PDB file of C-alpha atoms in Angstrom:
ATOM      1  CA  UNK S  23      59.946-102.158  21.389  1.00 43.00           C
ATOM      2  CA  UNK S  24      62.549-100.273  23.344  1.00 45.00           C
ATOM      3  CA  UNK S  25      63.107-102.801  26.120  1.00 49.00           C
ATOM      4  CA  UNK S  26      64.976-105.872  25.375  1.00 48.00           C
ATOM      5  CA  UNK S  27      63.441-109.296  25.246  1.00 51.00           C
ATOM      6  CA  UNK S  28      64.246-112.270  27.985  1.00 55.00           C
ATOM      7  CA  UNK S  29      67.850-113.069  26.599  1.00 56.00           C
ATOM      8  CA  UNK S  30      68.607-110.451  24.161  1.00 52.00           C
ATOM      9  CA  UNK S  31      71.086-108.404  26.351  1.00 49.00           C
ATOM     10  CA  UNK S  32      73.475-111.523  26.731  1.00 55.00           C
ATOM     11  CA  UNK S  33      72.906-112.503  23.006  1.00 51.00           C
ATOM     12  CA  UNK S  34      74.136-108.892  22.057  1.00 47.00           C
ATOM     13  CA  UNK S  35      77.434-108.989  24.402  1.00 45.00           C
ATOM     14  CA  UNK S  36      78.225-112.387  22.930  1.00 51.00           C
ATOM     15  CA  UNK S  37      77.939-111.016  19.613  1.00 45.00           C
ATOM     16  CA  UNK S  38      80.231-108.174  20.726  1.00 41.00           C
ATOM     17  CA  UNK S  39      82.940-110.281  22.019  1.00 43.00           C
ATOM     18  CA  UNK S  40      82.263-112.693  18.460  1.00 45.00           C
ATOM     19  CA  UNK S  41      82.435-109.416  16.015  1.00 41.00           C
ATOM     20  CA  UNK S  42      85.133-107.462  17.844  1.00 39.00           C
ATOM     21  CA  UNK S  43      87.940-109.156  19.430  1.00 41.00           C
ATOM     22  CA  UNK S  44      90.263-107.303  21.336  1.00 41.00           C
ATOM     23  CA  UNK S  45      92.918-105.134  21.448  1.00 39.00           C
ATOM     24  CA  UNK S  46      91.435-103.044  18.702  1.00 36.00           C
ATOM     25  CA  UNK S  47      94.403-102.719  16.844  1.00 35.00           C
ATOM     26  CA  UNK S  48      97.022-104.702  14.631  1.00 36.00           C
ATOM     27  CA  UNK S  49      94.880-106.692  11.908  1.00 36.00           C
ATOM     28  CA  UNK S  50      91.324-105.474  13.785  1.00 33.00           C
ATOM     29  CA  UNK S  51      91.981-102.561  14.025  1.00 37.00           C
ATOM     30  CA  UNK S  52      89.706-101.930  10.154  1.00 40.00           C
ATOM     31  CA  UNK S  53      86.984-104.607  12.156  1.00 38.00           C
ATOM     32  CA  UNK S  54      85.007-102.167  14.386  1.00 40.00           C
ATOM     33  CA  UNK S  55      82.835-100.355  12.425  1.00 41.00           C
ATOM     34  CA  UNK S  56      81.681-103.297  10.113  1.00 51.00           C
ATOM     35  CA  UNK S  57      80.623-105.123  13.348  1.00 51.00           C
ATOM     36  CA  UNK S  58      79.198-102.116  15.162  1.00 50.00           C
ATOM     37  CA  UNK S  59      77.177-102.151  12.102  1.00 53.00           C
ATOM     38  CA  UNK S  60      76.010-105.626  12.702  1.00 54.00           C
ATOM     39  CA  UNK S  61      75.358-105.676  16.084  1.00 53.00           C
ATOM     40  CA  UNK S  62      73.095-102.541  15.438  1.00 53.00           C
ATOM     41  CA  UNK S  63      71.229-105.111  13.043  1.00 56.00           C
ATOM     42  CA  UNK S  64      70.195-106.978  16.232  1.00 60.00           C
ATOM     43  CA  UNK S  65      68.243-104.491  17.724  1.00 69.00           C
ATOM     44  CA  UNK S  66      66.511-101.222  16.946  1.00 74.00           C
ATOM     45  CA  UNK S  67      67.567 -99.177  13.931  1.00 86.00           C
ATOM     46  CA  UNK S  68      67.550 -96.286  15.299  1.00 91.00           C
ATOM     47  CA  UNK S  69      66.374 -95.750  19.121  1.00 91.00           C
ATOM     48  CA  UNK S  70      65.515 -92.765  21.094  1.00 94.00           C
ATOM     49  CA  UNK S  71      64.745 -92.232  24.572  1.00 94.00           C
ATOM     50  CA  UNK S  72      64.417 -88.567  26.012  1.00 95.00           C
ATOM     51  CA  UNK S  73      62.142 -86.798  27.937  1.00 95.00           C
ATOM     52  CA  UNK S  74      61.295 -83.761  25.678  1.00 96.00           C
ATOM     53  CA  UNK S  75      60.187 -83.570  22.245  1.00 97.00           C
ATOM     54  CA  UNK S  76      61.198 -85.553  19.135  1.00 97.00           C
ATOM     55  CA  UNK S  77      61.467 -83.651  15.953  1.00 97.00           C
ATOM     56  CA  UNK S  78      62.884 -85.106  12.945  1.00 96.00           C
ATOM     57  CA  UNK S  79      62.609 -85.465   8.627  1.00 95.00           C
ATOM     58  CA  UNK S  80      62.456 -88.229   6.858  1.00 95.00           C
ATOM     59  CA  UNK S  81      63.569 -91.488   8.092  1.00 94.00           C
ATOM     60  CA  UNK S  82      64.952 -94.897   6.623  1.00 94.00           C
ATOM     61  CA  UNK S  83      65.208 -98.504   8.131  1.00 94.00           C
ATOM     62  CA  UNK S  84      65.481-101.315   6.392  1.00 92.00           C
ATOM     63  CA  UNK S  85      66.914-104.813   7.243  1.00 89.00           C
ATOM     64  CA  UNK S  86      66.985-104.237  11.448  1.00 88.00           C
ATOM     65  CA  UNK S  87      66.250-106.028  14.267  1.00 77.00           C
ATOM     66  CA  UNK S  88      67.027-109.477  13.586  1.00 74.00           C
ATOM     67  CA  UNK S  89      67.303-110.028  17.631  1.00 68.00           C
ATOM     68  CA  UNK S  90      63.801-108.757  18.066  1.00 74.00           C
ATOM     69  CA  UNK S  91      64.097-104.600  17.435  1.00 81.00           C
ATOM     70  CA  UNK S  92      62.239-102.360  15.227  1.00 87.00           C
ATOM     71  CA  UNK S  93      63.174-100.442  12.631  1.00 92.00           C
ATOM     72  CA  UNK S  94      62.875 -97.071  14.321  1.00 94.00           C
ATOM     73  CA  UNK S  95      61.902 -96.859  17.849  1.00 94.00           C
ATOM     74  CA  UNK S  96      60.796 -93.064  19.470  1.00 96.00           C
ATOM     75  CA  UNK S  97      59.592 -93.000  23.161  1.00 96.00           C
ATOM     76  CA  UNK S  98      59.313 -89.566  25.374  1.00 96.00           C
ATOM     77  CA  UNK S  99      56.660 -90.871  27.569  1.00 95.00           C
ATOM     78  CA  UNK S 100      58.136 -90.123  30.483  1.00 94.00           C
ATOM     79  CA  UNK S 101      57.829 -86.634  30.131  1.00 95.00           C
ATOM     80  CA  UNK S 102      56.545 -84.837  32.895  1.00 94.00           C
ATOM     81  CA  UNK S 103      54.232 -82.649  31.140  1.00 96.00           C
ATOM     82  CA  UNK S 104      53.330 -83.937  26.905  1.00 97.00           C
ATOM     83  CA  UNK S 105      56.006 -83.664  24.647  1.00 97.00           C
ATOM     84  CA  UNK S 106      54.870 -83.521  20.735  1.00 97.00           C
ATOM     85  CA  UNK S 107      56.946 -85.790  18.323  1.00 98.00           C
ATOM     86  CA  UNK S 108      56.764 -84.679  14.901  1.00 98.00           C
ATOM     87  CA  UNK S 109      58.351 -87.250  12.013  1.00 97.00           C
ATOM     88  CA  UNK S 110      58.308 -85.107   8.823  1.00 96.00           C
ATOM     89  CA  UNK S 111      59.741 -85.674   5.091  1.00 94.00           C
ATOM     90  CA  UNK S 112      58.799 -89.093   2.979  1.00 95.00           C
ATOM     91  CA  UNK S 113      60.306 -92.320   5.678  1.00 96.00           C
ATOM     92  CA  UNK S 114      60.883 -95.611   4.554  1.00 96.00           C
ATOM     93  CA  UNK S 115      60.362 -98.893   6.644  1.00 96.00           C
ATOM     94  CA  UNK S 116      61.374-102.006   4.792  1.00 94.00           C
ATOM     95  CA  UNK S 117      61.962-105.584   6.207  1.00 92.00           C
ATOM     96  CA  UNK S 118      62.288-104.883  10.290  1.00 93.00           C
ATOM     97  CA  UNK S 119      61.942-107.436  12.718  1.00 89.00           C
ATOM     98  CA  UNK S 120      59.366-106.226  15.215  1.00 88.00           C
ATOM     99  CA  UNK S 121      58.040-103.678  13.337  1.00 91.00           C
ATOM    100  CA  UNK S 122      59.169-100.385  11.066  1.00 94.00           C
ATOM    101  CA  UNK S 123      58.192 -97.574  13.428  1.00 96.00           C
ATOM    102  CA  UNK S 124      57.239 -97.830  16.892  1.00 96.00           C
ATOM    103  CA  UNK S 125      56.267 -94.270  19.050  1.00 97.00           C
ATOM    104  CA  UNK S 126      55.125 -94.536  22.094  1.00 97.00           C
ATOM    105  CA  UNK S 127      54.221 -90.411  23.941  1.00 97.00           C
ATOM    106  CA  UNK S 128      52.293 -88.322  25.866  1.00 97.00           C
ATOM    107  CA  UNK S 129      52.138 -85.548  23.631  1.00 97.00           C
ATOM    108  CA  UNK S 130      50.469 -85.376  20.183  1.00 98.00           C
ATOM    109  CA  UNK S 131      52.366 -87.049  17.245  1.00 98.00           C
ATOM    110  CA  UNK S 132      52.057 -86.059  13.551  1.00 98.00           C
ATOM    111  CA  UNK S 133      53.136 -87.753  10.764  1.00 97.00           C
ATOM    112  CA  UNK S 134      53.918 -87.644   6.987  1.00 96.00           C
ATOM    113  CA  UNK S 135      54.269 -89.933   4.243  1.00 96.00           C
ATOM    114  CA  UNK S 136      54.997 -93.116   5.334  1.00 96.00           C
ATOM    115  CA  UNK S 137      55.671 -96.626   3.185  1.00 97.00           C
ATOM    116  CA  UNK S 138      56.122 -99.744   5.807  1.00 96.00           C
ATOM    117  CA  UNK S 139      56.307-103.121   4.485  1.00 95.00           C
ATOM    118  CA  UNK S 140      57.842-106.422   5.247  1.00 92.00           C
ATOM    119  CA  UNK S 141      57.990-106.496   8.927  1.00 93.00           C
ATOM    120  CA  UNK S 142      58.645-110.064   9.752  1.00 90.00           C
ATOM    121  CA  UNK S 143      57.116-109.880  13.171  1.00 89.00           C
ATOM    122  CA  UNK S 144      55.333-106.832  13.887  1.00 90.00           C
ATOM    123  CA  UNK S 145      52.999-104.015  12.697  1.00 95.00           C
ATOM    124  CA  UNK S 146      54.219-101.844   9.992  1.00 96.00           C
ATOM    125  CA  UNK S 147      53.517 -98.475  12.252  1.00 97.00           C
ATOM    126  CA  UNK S 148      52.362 -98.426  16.086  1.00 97.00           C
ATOM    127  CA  UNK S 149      51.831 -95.243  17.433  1.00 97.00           C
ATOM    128  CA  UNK S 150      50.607 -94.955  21.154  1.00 97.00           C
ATOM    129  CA  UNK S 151      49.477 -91.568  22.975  1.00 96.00           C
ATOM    130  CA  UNK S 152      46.714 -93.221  25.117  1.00 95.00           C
ATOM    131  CA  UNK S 153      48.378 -93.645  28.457  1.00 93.00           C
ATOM    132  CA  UNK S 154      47.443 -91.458  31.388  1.00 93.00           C
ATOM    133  CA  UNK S 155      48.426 -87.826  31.386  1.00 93.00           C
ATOM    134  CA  UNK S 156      48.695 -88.119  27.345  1.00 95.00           C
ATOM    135  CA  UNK S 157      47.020 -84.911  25.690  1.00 93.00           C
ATOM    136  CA  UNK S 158      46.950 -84.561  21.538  1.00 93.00           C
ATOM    137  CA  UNK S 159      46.071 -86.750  19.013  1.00 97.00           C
ATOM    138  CA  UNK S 160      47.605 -88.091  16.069  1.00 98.00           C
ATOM    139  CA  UNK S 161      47.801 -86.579  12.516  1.00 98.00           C
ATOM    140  CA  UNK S 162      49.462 -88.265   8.936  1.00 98.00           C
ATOM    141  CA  UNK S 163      49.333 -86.422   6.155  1.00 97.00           C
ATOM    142  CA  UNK S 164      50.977 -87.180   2.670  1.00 96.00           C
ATOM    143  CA  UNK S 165      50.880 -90.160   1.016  1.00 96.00           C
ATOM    144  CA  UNK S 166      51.077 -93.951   2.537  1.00 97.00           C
ATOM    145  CA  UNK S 167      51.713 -97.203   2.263  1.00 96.00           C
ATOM    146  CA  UNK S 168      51.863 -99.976   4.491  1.00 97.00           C
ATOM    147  CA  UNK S 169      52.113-103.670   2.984  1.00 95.00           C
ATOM    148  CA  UNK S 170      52.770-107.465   3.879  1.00 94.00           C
ATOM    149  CA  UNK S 171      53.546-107.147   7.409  1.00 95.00           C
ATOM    150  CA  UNK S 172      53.045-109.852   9.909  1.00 93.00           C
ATOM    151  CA  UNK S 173      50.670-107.822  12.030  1.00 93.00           C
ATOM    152  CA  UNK S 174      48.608-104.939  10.829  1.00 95.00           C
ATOM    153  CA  UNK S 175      49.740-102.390   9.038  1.00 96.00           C
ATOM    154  CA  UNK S 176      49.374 -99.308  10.764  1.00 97.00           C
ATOM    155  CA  UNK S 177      48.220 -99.523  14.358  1.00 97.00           C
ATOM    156  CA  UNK S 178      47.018 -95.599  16.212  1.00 98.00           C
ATOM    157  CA  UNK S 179      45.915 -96.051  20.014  1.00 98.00           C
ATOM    158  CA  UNK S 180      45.293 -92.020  20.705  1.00 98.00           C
ATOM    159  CA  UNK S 181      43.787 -90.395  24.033  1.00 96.00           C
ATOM    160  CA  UNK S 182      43.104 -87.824  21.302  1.00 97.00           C
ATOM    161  CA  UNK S 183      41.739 -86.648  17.704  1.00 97.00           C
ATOM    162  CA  UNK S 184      42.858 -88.999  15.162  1.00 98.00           C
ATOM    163  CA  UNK S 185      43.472 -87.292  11.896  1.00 97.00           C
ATOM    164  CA  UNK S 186      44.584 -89.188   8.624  1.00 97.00           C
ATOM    165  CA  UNK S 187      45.009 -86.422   6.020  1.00 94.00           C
ATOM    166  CA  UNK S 188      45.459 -88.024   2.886  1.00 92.00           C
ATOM    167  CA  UNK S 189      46.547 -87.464  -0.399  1.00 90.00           C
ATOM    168  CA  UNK S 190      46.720 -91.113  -0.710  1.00 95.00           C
ATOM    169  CA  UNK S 191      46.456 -94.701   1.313  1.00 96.00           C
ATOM    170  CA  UNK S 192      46.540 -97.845   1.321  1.00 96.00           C
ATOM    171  CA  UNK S 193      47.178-100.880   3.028  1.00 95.00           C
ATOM    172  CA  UNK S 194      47.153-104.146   1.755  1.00 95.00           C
ATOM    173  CA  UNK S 195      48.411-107.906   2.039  1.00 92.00           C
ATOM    174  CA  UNK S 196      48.764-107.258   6.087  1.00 93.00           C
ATOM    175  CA  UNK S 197      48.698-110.101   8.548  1.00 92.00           C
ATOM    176  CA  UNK S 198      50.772-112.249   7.157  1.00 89.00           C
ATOM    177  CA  UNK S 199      51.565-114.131  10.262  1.00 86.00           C
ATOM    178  CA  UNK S 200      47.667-115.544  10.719  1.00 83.00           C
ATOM    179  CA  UNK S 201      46.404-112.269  12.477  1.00 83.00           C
ATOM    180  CA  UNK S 202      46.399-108.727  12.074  1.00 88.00           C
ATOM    181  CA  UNK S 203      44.137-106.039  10.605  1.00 92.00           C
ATOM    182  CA  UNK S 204      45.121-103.699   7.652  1.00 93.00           C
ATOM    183  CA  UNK S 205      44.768-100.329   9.660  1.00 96.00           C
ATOM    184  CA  UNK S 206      43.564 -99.976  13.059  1.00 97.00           C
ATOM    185  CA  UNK S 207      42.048 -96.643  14.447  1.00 97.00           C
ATOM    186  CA  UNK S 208      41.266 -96.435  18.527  1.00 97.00           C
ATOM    187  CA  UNK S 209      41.068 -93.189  20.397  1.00 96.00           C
ATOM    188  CA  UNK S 210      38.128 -95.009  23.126  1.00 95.00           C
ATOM    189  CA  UNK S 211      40.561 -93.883  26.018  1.00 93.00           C
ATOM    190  CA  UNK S 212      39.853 -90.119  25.482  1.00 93.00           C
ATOM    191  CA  UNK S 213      38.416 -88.239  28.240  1.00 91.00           C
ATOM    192  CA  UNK S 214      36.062 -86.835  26.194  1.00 94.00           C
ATOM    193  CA  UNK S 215      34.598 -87.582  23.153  1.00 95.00           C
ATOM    194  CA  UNK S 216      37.100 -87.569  20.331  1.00 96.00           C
ATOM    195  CA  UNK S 217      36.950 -87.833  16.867  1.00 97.00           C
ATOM    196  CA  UNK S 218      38.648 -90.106  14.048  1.00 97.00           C
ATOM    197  CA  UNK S 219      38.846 -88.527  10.453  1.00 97.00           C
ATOM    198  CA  UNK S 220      40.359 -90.402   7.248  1.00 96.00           C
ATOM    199  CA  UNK S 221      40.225 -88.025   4.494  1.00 95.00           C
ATOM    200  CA  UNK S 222      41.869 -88.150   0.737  1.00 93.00           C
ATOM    201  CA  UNK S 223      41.722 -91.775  -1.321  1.00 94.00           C
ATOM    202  CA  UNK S 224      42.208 -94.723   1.106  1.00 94.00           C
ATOM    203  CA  UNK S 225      42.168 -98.222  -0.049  1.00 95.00           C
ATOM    204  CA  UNK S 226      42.113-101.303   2.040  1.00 95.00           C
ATOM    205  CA  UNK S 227      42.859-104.422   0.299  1.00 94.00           C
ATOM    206  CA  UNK S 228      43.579-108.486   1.283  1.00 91.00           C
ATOM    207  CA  UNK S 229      44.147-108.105   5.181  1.00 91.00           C
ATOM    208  CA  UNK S 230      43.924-111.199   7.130  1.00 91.00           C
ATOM    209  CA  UNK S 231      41.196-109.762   9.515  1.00 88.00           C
ATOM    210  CA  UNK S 232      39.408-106.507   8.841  1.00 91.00           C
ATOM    211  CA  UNK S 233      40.404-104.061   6.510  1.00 94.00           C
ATOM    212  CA  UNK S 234      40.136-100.682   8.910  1.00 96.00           C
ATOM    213  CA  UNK S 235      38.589-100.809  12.492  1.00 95.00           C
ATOM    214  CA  UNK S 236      37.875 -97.493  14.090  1.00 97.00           C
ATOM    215  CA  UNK S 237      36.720 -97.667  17.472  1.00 97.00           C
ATOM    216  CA  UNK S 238      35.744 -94.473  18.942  1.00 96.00           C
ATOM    217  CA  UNK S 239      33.690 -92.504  21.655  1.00 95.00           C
ATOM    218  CA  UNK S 240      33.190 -89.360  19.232  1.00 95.00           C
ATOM    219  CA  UNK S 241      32.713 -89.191  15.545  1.00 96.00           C
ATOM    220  CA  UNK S 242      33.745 -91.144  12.997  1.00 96.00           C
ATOM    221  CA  UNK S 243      34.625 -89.658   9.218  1.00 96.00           C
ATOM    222  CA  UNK S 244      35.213 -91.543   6.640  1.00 96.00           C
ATOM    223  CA  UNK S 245      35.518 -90.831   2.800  1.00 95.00           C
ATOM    224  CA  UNK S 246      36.380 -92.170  -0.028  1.00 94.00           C
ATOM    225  CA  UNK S 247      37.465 -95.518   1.243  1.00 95.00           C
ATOM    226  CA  UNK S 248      37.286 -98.624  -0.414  1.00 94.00           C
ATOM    227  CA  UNK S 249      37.644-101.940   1.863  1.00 93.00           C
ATOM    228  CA  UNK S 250      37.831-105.111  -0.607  1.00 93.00           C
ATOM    229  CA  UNK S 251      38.497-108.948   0.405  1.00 88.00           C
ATOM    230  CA  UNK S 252      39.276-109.125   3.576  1.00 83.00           C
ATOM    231  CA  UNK S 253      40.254-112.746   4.609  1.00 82.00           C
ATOM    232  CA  UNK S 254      38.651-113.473   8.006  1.00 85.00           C
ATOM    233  CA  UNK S 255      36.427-110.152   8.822  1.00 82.00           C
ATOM    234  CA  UNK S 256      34.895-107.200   7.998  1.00 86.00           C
ATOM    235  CA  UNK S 257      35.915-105.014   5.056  1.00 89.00           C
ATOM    236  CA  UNK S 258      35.398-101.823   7.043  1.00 93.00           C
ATOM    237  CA  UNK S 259      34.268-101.590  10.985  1.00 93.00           C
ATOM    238  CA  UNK S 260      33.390 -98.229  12.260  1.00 94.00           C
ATOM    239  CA  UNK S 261      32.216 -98.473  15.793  1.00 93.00           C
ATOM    240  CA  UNK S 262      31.137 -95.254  18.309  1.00 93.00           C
ATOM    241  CA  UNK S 263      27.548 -96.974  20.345  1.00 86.00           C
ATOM    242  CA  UNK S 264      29.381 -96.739  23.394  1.00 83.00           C
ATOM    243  CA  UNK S 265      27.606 -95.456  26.872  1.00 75.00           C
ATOM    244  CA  UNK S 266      28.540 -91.680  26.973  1.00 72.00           C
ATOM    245  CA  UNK S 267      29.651 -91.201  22.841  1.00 74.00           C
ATOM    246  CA  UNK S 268      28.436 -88.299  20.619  1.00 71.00           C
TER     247      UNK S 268
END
């Protein structure tokens, strides 16, 4: 997410030229908006670039990215120095192409209630903080739900604590397209041990591989989760035997 695939750009023009014919005026001039409105279907939602932080409330996408975009796509990491994004409110994610929310920083990211279903070729949430310079981990709080995606649910890749705050979640019916997990936990990249916490009620339900995978060099804690009928792997895989993990 964020950079277009082999083709899109050229697709999108064409579209452009299709949807809005020029001069804009006479009988199109009423034409623009509708087909701004459907070229923005083709790609991301909602996209943004910057280099400092990314503060925001609650968010809704639904129905984007037919061309290969997300739902709602947040990068700042080329920052310099970590920049923090922060996603607040109750967001909705419904029936995005390539995924429902996609954030890719340096800085730590926190999160509140979240639902995410539908995606037709993607995870419902990826967030990614692990790359090089990254500092902070990644916190959701609230109450979740992430359903019948095509990949995994909810995807966190942290150089950092992981935190999942909970009043409530749940991820079910996840993988539809043959692989994909229902939530998957990784902070191994830290430079020190790190750990992963999922606190609150948590249930894990019908993924095509395994239910929740943490991965970690530091500790792992986990309670009251329930993990039930996963299709091709383990209900619940908590993992932290690696050389050098307390």
């Amino acid at each position: 997410p964020g950079a277009l695939a082999p083709g899109l750009e050229d697709k999108i023009v064409a579209e452009v030229h299709r949807q809005i014919p020029a001069p804009f005026s006479g009988k199109h001039a009423g034409r623009s908006e509708d087909a701004a409105s459907k070229i923005a279907k083709l790609i991301d939602g909602l996209a943004v670039g910057t280099l400092g932080p990314i503060t925001t409330a609650a968010l809704t996408a639904i129905g984007n990215g037919s061309a290969g975009g997300s739902g709602v796509s947040f990068s700042n990491s080329g920052a310099v120095t970590p920049q923090p994004v922060k996603i607040g409110g109750s967001s909705l994610l419904l029936d995005n192409h390539s995924g429902g929310l996609y954030v890719t920083s340096k800085g730590a990211v926190t999160l509140a209630s979240i639902t995410a279903s539908d995606s037709s070729q993607g995870a419902g949430v990826e967030i990614y903080n692990a790359g090089p310079g990254s500092a902070g981990g990644v916190t959701l709080t609230g109450t979740s739900l992430f359903s019948s995606n095509d990949g995994t649910g909810m995807i966190i890749h942290s150089r950092g604590a992981i935190t999942l705050k909970t009043t409530r979640l749940e991820s079910v019916h996840n993988g539809l397209g043959g692989s994909g997990a229902g939530v998957e936990l990784v902070n191994t990249d830290a430079d020190t041990p790190m750990s992963v916490t999922l606190s609150g009620v948590s249930l894990f339900d019908d993924n095509r591989n395994i239910n929740l995978s943490v991965l970690s060099h530091g500790a792992i804690n986990l309670t009251n989760v329930t993990a039930n009928r996963s299709q091709l792997g383990h209900g619940l895989y908590a993992y932290n035997a690696y050389l050098g993990s307390t």
